[in-house]
Amino acid sequence: ENIIEIRGITKHYQVGVQVVKALQGVNVAIKKGEYVAIMGPSGSGKSTLMNVIGALDTPTGGTYVLNGTDVSRMSDDELAEIRNKEIGFVFQTFNLLPRYTALENVMLPLIYAGVSKQGRLKKGNDVIRKVGLQDRSSHKPNELSGGQRQRVAVARALVNNPSIILADEPTGNLDSKTSVDIMRLFGDIHAMGNTIILVTHEEDIAQYAHRIIRLRDGLIESDTINEKVTMSE
Ligand code: ADP
Ligand code: ADP
């Protein structure tokens, strides 16, 4: 069962009189429960592809089917709805609301989804526990370490049971020891059955994924199973 089907995706940007071809015909299918890293040098199209996969932007050409729905030509409003339902985002910069506690940050997507207060507390506490932050749930972001903040962001990404977790350079603001902790957490989240797509330019971070897709000049250069992980399981 493919959660993501991308066929012949192109993305062109008009910059003055010039056209920048950020994606030049990308084909990818990702199954439910896969753990995929998207790699590539700066300018290869990672952010552009992430924006398409995350329903933040539509492609110029080609089709993108997300969990059975063709989202390639949707309006911004339709994309926003799909995003809230299908995708849990984790960013390099955490993107937490500073005035809210860890638990409140985690429960925010449930408010948008119209879940009752009781339901929000139950689900919120549940995912806070999954990321090991039960002792910090009443702390605000500035009372938490970088690694703890990213755990809050991972819990927030999980709280709606999204089809995919999309993580953009999730360890970019963390020291190497904390980065390892967060990548272990992603491993646990994957083991629970979640589909994870990780965008990174760091080779050692990509090595945690089970499949590695490498972009170059807006095209897939390689798409391989990461035997370092899959053989040891
Ligand atoms: P990466 O994330 O791998 O660094 P990007 O997807 O950001 O790559 O960029 C791919 C190419 O598209 C680059 O040449 C970049 O300059 C160009 N690009 C990306 N976004 C825009 C934009 N909004 N307008 C114009 N050009 C863009
Ligand atoms: P990353 O660190 O992910 O590679 P980039 O520096 O490539 O990010 O791009 C950051 C943002 O700036 C992207 O979301 C993209 O939309 C925009 N961008 C990138 N290149 C250009 C460009 N040449 N012209 C306009 N916007 C750009």
mmCIF file of C-alpha atoms and ligand atoms in Angstrom:
data_model
loop_
_atom_site.group_PDB
_atom_site.id
_atom_site.type_symbol
_atom_site.label_atom_id
_atom_site.label_comp_id
_atom_site.label_asym_id
_atom_site.label_seq_id
_atom_site.Cartn_x
_atom_site.Cartn_y
_atom_site.Cartn_z
ATOM 1 C CA GLU A 1 0.000 0.000 0.000
ATOM 2 C CA ASN A 2 1.635 3.242 -1.176
ATOM 3 C CA ILE A 3 1.122 6.191 1.122
ATOM 4 C CA ILE A 4 2.968 8.402 -1.384
ATOM 5 C CA GLU A 5 2.976 8.154 -5.180
ATOM 6 C CA ILE A 6 4.935 10.792 -7.039
ATOM 7 C CA ARG A 7 4.996 10.589 -10.839
ATOM 8 C CA GLY A 8 6.940 12.877 -13.138
ATOM 9 C CA ILE A 9 6.969 15.779 -10.689
ATOM 10 C CA THR A 10 8.517 19.003 -11.981
ATOM 11 C CA LYS A 11 8.819 22.358 -10.234
ATOM 12 C CA HIS A 12 9.893 25.468 -12.090
ATOM 13 C CA TYR A 13 10.487 28.876 -10.548
ATOM 14 C CA GLN A 14 10.387 32.012 -12.633
ATOM 15 C CA VAL A 15 13.203 34.283 -11.464
ATOM 16 C CA GLY A 16 13.079 37.443 -13.570
ATOM 17 C CA VAL A 17 13.460 36.280 -17.172
ATOM 18 C CA GLN A 18 15.068 33.021 -16.099
ATOM 19 C CA VAL A 19 13.357 29.706 -15.253
ATOM 20 C CA VAL A 20 14.930 27.661 -12.459
ATOM 21 C CA LYS A 21 14.088 23.961 -12.832
ATOM 22 C CA ALA A 22 14.239 22.847 -9.183
ATOM 23 C CA LEU A 23 12.665 19.424 -9.908
ATOM 24 C CA GLN A 24 12.958 17.914 -13.384
ATOM 25 C CA GLY A 25 10.826 14.751 -13.319
ATOM 26 C CA VAL A 26 10.911 12.918 -9.997
ATOM 27 C CA ASN A 27 9.269 9.482 -9.524
ATOM 28 C CA VAL A 28 8.928 7.971 -6.033
ATOM 29 C CA ALA A 29 6.582 5.536 -4.340
ATOM 30 C CA ILE A 30 6.705 5.180 -0.558
ATOM 31 C CA LYS A 31 4.854 2.439 1.305
ATOM 32 C CA LYS A 32 3.127 2.720 4.655
ATOM 33 C CA GLY A 33 5.640 2.164 7.440
ATOM 34 C CA GLU A 34 8.767 3.021 5.437
ATOM 35 C CA TYR A 35 11.586 5.139 6.889
ATOM 36 C CA VAL A 36 13.131 7.168 4.062
ATOM 37 C CA ALA A 37 15.871 9.796 4.021
ATOM 38 C CA ILE A 38 16.015 12.342 1.204
ATOM 39 C CA MET A 39 19.563 13.554 0.693
ATOM 40 C CA GLY A 40 21.443 15.741 -1.729
ATOM 41 C CA PRO A 41 23.786 18.722 -1.898
ATOM 42 C CA SER A 42 22.565 22.280 -1.433
ATOM 43 C CA GLY A 43 20.418 23.354 -4.385
ATOM 44 C CA SER A 44 19.611 19.763 -5.469
ATOM 45 C CA GLY A 45 15.873 20.232 -4.788
ATOM 46 C CA LYS A 46 15.406 18.742 -1.284
ATOM 47 C CA SER A 47 13.410 21.688 0.099
ATOM 48 C CA THR A 48 11.326 21.890 -3.058
ATOM 49 C CA LEU A 49 10.506 18.177 -2.924
ATOM 50 C CA MET A 50 9.772 18.423 0.794
ATOM 51 C CA ASN A 51 7.383 21.310 0.137
ATOM 52 C CA VAL A 52 5.547 19.187 -2.433
ATOM 53 C CA ILE A 53 5.440 16.049 -0.235
ATOM 54 C CA GLY A 54 4.317 18.144 2.752
ATOM 55 C CA ALA A 55 1.485 19.728 0.710
ATOM 56 C CA LEU A 56 3.030 23.145 1.341
ATOM 57 C CA ASP A 57 3.292 23.797 -2.393
ATOM 58 C CA THR A 58 1.982 22.286 -5.630
ATOM 59 C CA PRO A 59 4.245 21.017 -8.410
ATOM 60 C CA THR A 60 4.423 22.626 -11.859
ATOM 61 C CA GLY A 61 3.802 19.261 -13.522
ATOM 62 C CA GLY A 62 3.275 15.603 -12.697
ATOM 63 C CA THR A 63 1.036 13.983 -10.115
ATOM 64 C CA TYR A 64 1.256 13.510 -6.373
ATOM 65 C CA VAL A 65 -1.117 11.084 -4.689
ATOM 66 C CA LEU A 66 -1.027 11.222 -0.876
ATOM 67 C CA ASN A 67 -2.857 8.449 0.977
ATOM 68 C CA GLY A 68 -5.149 7.877 -2.006
ATOM 69 C CA THR A 69 -5.921 11.548 -2.731
ATOM 70 C CA ASP A 70 -4.520 13.403 -5.746
ATOM 71 C CA VAL A 71 -3.214 16.629 -4.221
ATOM 72 C CA SER A 72 -1.230 17.850 -7.261
ATOM 73 C CA ARG A 73 -3.644 20.605 -8.296
ATOM 74 C CA MET A 74 -5.288 21.527 -5.007
ATOM 75 C CA SER A 75 -5.927 25.101 -3.876
ATOM 76 C CA ASP A 76 -4.064 26.492 -0.869
ATOM 77 C CA ASP A 77 -7.117 25.977 1.378
ATOM 78 C CA GLU A 78 -7.525 22.364 0.287
ATOM 79 C CA LEU A 79 -3.790 21.788 0.816
ATOM 80 C CA ALA A 80 -4.023 23.236 4.339
ATOM 81 C CA GLU A 81 -6.773 20.789 5.222
ATOM 82 C CA ILE A 82 -4.852 17.809 3.817
ATOM 83 C CA ARG A 83 -1.744 18.936 5.680
ATOM 84 C CA ASN A 84 -3.502 19.083 9.052
ATOM 85 C CA LYS A 85 -4.960 15.644 8.528
ATOM 86 C CA GLU A 86 -2.165 13.707 6.861
ATOM 87 C CA ILE A 87 1.196 15.201 7.862
ATOM 88 C CA GLY A 88 3.133 15.662 11.080
ATOM 89 C CA PHE A 89 5.966 18.161 10.619
ATOM 90 C CA VAL A 90 9.233 18.327 12.566
ATOM 91 C CA PHE A 91 11.498 21.288 11.803
ATOM 92 C CA GLN A 92 15.113 22.157 12.513
ATOM 93 C CA THR A 93 13.959 25.158 14.571
ATOM 94 C CA PHE A 94 11.339 23.219 16.626
ATOM 95 C CA ASN A 95 8.640 25.899 15.950
ATOM 96 C CA LEU A 96 7.064 25.672 19.415
ATOM 97 C CA LEU A 97 4.876 28.426 20.873
ATOM 98 C CA PRO A 98 6.910 30.006 23.722
ATOM 99 C CA ARG A 99 3.967 30.929 25.998
ATOM 100 C CA TYR A 100 2.519 27.432 26.036
ATOM 101 C CA THR A 101 3.662 24.402 28.034
ATOM 102 C CA ALA A 102 5.028 21.267 26.378
ATOM 103 C CA LEU A 103 1.665 19.539 26.778
ATOM 104 C CA GLU A 104 -0.267 22.548 25.413
ATOM 105 C CA ASN A 105 2.035 22.742 22.383
ATOM 106 C CA VAL A 106 1.467 19.054 21.740
ATOM 107 C CA MET A 107 -2.322 19.386 22.006
ATOM 108 C CA LEU A 108 -2.597 22.340 19.575
ATOM 109 C CA PRO A 109 -3.207 20.255 16.412
ATOM 110 C CA LEU A 110 -6.103 18.577 18.254
ATOM 111 C CA ILE A 111 -7.801 21.934 18.820
ATOM 112 C CA TYR A 112 -7.703 22.555 15.035
ATOM 113 C CA ALA A 113 -9.055 19.035 14.528
ATOM 114 C CA GLY A 114 -11.994 19.769 16.849
ATOM 115 C CA VAL A 115 -11.154 17.150 19.494
ATOM 116 C CA SER A 116 -12.841 17.597 22.914
ATOM 117 C CA LYS A 117 -10.806 18.875 25.856
ATOM 118 C CA GLN A 118 -10.892 15.463 27.535
ATOM 119 C CA GLY A 119 -9.778 13.802 24.291
ATOM 120 C CA ARG A 120 -6.973 16.334 23.867
ATOM 121 C CA LEU A 121 -5.633 15.724 27.382
ATOM 122 C CA LYS A 122 -5.710 11.962 26.973
ATOM 123 C CA LYS A 123 -4.055 11.919 23.535
ATOM 124 C CA GLY A 124 -1.610 14.720 24.481
ATOM 125 C CA ASN A 125 -0.415 12.945 27.621
ATOM 126 C CA ASP A 126 -0.213 9.703 25.698
ATOM 127 C CA VAL A 127 2.218 11.044 23.078
ATOM 128 C CA ILE A 128 4.162 13.060 25.682
ATOM 129 C CA ARG A 129 4.790 9.707 27.376
ATOM 130 C CA LYS A 130 5.797 8.083 24.074
ATOM 131 C CA VAL A 131 8.604 10.631 23.655
ATOM 132 C CA GLY A 132 9.671 10.263 27.302
ATOM 133 C CA LEU A 133 8.704 13.759 28.475
ATOM 134 C CA GLN A 134 6.070 12.951 31.102
ATOM 135 C CA ASP A 135 8.166 14.734 33.772
ATOM 136 C CA ARG A 136 8.439 17.902 31.677
ATOM 137 C CA SER A 137 4.902 18.278 30.343
ATOM 138 C CA SER A 138 4.159 21.469 32.311
ATOM 139 C CA HIS A 139 7.419 23.180 31.298
ATOM 140 C CA LYS A 140 7.565 25.937 28.691
ATOM 141 C CA PRO A 141 10.024 25.672 25.771
ATOM 142 C CA ASN A 142 12.593 28.011 27.378
ATOM 143 C CA GLU A 143 12.701 25.676 30.411
ATOM 144 C CA LEU A 144 13.627 22.733 28.198
ATOM 145 C CA SER A 145 16.884 21.639 26.540
ATOM 146 C CA GLY A 146 17.171 21.556 22.748
ATOM 147 C CA GLY A 147 16.693 17.797 22.709
ATOM 148 C CA GLN A 148 13.613 18.063 24.944
ATOM 149 C CA ARG A 149 12.165 20.785 22.704
ATOM 150 C CA GLN A 150 12.593 18.537 19.691
ATOM 151 C CA ARG A 151 10.872 15.719 21.614
ATOM 152 C CA VAL A 152 7.925 18.061 22.165
ATOM 153 C CA ALA A 153 7.889 18.779 18.422
ATOM 154 C CA VAL A 154 7.955 15.041 17.628
ATOM 155 C CA ALA A 155 5.044 14.475 20.045
ATOM 156 C CA ARG A 156 3.116 17.315 18.388
ATOM 157 C CA ALA A 157 3.785 15.756 14.971
ATOM 158 C CA LEU A 158 2.420 12.405 16.206
ATOM 159 C CA VAL A 159 -0.658 13.583 18.062
ATOM 160 C CA ASN A 160 -3.064 13.536 15.071
ATOM 161 C CA ASN A 161 -2.014 10.039 13.913
ATOM 162 C CA PRO A 162 -0.788 11.455 10.589
ATOM 163 C CA SER A 163 -0.092 9.301 7.532
ATOM 164 C CA ILE A 164 3.495 10.543 7.403
ATOM 165 C CA ILE A 165 5.989 12.258 9.696
ATOM 166 C CA LEU A 166 8.017 14.726 7.646
ATOM 167 C CA ALA A 167 11.198 15.858 9.378
ATOM 168 C CA ASP A 168 13.299 18.628 7.831
ATOM 169 C CA GLU A 169 16.875 18.609 9.195
ATOM 170 C CA PRO A 170 15.514 17.645 12.656
ATOM 171 C CA THR A 171 18.991 17.568 14.237
ATOM 172 C CA GLY A 172 20.279 20.729 12.557
ATOM 173 C CA ASN A 173 20.193 22.716 15.823
ATOM 174 C CA LEU A 174 21.355 19.937 18.147
ATOM 175 C CA ASP A 175 24.790 18.834 19.354
ATOM 176 C CA SER A 176 25.962 15.410 18.212
ATOM 177 C CA LYS A 177 25.031 13.520 21.400
ATOM 178 C CA THR A 178 21.518 14.997 21.434
ATOM 179 C CA SER A 179 21.227 14.302 17.703
ATOM 180 C CA VAL A 180 21.831 10.608 18.390
ATOM 181 C CA ASP A 181 19.082 10.682 21.078
ATOM 182 C CA ILE A 182 16.613 12.239 18.645
ATOM 183 C CA MET A 183 17.504 9.791 15.862
ATOM 184 C CA ARG A 184 16.939 6.919 18.341
ATOM 185 C CA LEU A 185 13.539 8.446 19.091
ATOM 186 C CA PHE A 186 12.723 8.454 15.354
ATOM 187 C CA GLY A 187 13.768 4.789 15.302
ATOM 188 C CA ASP A 188 11.278 4.061 18.130
ATOM 189 C CA ILE A 189 8.543 6.027 16.362
ATOM 190 C CA HIS A 190 9.201 4.037 13.186
ATOM 191 C CA ALA A 191 9.104 0.768 15.143
ATOM 192 C CA MET A 192 5.611 1.764 16.355
ATOM 193 C CA GLY A 193 4.506 1.624 12.702
ATOM 194 C CA ASN A 194 4.840 5.237 11.595
ATOM 195 C CA THR A 195 5.972 6.285 8.117
ATOM 196 C CA ILE A 196 8.920 8.685 8.353
ATOM 197 C CA ILE A 197 10.449 10.921 5.697
ATOM 198 C CA LEU A 198 13.616 12.656 6.770
ATOM 199 C CA VAL A 199 15.189 15.452 4.723
ATOM 200 C CA THR A 200 18.844 15.980 5.536
ATOM 201 C CA HIS A 201 22.176 16.894 4.000
ATOM 202 C CA GLU A 202 24.065 15.024 6.748
ATOM 203 C CA GLU A 203 25.297 11.564 5.749
ATOM 204 C CA ASP A 204 25.446 10.168 9.313
ATOM 205 C CA ILE A 205 21.868 11.294 10.015
ATOM 206 C CA ALA A 206 20.601 9.727 6.763
ATOM 207 C CA GLN A 207 22.210 6.429 7.820
ATOM 208 C CA TYR A 208 19.466 5.943 10.437
ATOM 209 C CA ALA A 209 16.876 5.590 7.660
ATOM 210 C CA HIS A 210 16.047 2.278 5.964
ATOM 211 C CA ARG A 211 16.007 3.722 2.472
ATOM 212 C CA ILE A 212 18.048 6.610 1.097
ATOM 213 C CA ILE A 213 17.005 8.690 -1.907
ATOM 214 C CA ARG A 214 19.683 11.001 -3.285
ATOM 215 C CA LEU A 215 18.795 14.035 -5.380
ATOM 216 C CA ARG A 216 21.073 15.887 -7.768
ATOM 217 C CA ASP A 217 20.094 18.813 -9.984
ATOM 218 C CA GLY A 218 16.383 18.154 -9.466
ATOM 219 C CA LEU A 219 16.524 14.466 -10.360
ATOM 220 C CA ILE A 220 16.828 11.251 -8.342
ATOM 221 C CA GLU A 221 20.421 10.129 -8.594
ATOM 222 C CA SER A 222 19.935 6.960 -6.524
ATOM 223 C CA ASP A 223 17.277 5.235 -4.429
ATOM 224 C CA THR A 224 18.662 2.408 -2.313
ATOM 225 C CA ILE A 225 17.909 0.233 0.698
ATOM 226 C CA ASN A 226 20.214 1.102 3.596
ATOM 227 C CA GLU A 227 21.620 -2.330 4.366
ATOM 228 C CA LYS A 228 23.577 -1.011 7.362
ATOM 229 C CA VAL A 229 20.267 -0.731 9.233
ATOM 230 C CA THR A 230 18.067 -3.316 7.558
ATOM 231 C CA MET A 231 20.617 -6.178 7.782
ATOM 232 C CA SER A 232 21.103 -5.701 11.547
ATOM 233 C CA GLU A 233 17.391 -6.074 12.359
HETATM 234 P P1 ADP B 1 17.984 22.211 -1.506
HETATM 235 O O1 ADP B 1 16.924 22.171 -0.456
HETATM 236 O O2 ADP B 1 18.473 20.860 -1.910
HETATM 237 O O3 ADP B 1 19.097 23.121 -1.145
HETATM 238 P P2 ADP B 1 16.069 23.743 -3.055
HETATM 239 O O4 ADP B 1 14.884 22.903 -3.291
HETATM 240 O O5 ADP B 1 16.005 24.778 -1.982
HETATM 241 O O6 ADP B 1 17.336 22.782 -2.837
HETATM 242 O O7 ADP B 1 16.462 24.475 -4.395
HETATM 243 C C1 ADP B 1 16.556 23.844 -5.662
HETATM 244 C C2 ADP B 1 16.800 24.907 -6.721
HETATM 245 O O8 ADP B 1 15.633 25.720 -6.845
HETATM 246 C C3 ADP B 1 17.924 25.859 -6.388
HETATM 247 O O9 ADP B 1 18.532 26.228 -7.602
HETATM 248 C C4 ADP B 1 17.207 27.036 -5.733
HETATM 249 O O10 ADP B 1 17.949 28.224 -5.888
HETATM 250 C C5 ADP B 1 15.918 27.061 -6.525
HETATM 251 N N1 ADP B 1 14.781 27.591 -5.739
HETATM 252 C C6 ADP B 1 14.240 27.026 -4.636
HETATM 253 N N2 ADP B 1 13.202 27.746 -4.185
HETATM 254 C C7 ADP B 1 13.068 28.785 -5.050
HETATM 255 C C8 ADP B 1 12.172 29.890 -5.130
HETATM 256 N N3 ADP B 1 11.192 30.072 -4.246
HETATM 257 N N4 ADP B 1 12.334 30.744 -6.159
HETATM 258 C C9 ADP B 1 13.299 30.561 -7.050
HETATM 259 N N5 ADP B 1 14.181 29.560 -7.042
HETATM 260 C C10 ADP B 1 14.071 28.686 -6.039
HETATM 261 P P1 ADP B 2 17.852 24.726 2.664
HETATM 262 O O1 ADP B 2 18.671 25.170 3.848
HETATM 263 O O2 ADP B 2 16.710 23.847 3.030
HETATM 264 O O3 ADP B 2 18.678 24.201 1.519
HETATM 265 P P2 ADP B 2 17.491 27.000 0.967
HETATM 266 O O4 ADP B 2 18.518 27.977 1.425
HETATM 267 O O5 ADP B 2 17.721 26.238 -0.277
HETATM 268 O O6 ADP B 2 17.122 26.058 2.174
HETATM 269 O O7 ADP B 2 16.102 27.750 0.785
HETATM 270 C C1 ADP B 2 15.403 28.329 1.873
HETATM 271 C C2 ADP B 2 14.104 28.877 1.292
HETATM 272 O O8 ADP B 2 14.396 29.953 0.405
HETATM 273 C C3 ADP B 2 13.378 27.806 0.493
HETATM 274 O O9 ADP B 2 12.162 27.452 1.150
HETATM 275 C C4 ADP B 2 13.104 28.396 -0.860
HETATM 276 O O10 ADP B 2 11.703 28.546 -1.095
HETATM 277 C C5 ADP B 2 13.735 29.773 -0.829
HETATM 278 N N1 ADP B 2 14.715 29.895 -1.929
HETATM 279 C C6 ADP B 2 15.784 29.103 -2.167
HETATM 280 N N2 ADP B 2 16.456 29.496 -3.247
HETATM 281 C C7 ADP B 2 15.791 30.587 -3.714
HETATM 282 C C8 ADP B 2 15.985 31.463 -4.821
HETATM 283 N N3 ADP B 2 16.983 31.300 -5.688
HETATM 284 N N4 ADP B 2 15.114 32.467 -4.991
HETATM 285 C C9 ADP B 2 14.105 32.639 -4.144
HETATM 286 N N5 ADP B 2 13.872 31.853 -3.080
HETATM 287 C C10 ADP B 2 14.698 30.840 -2.871
#
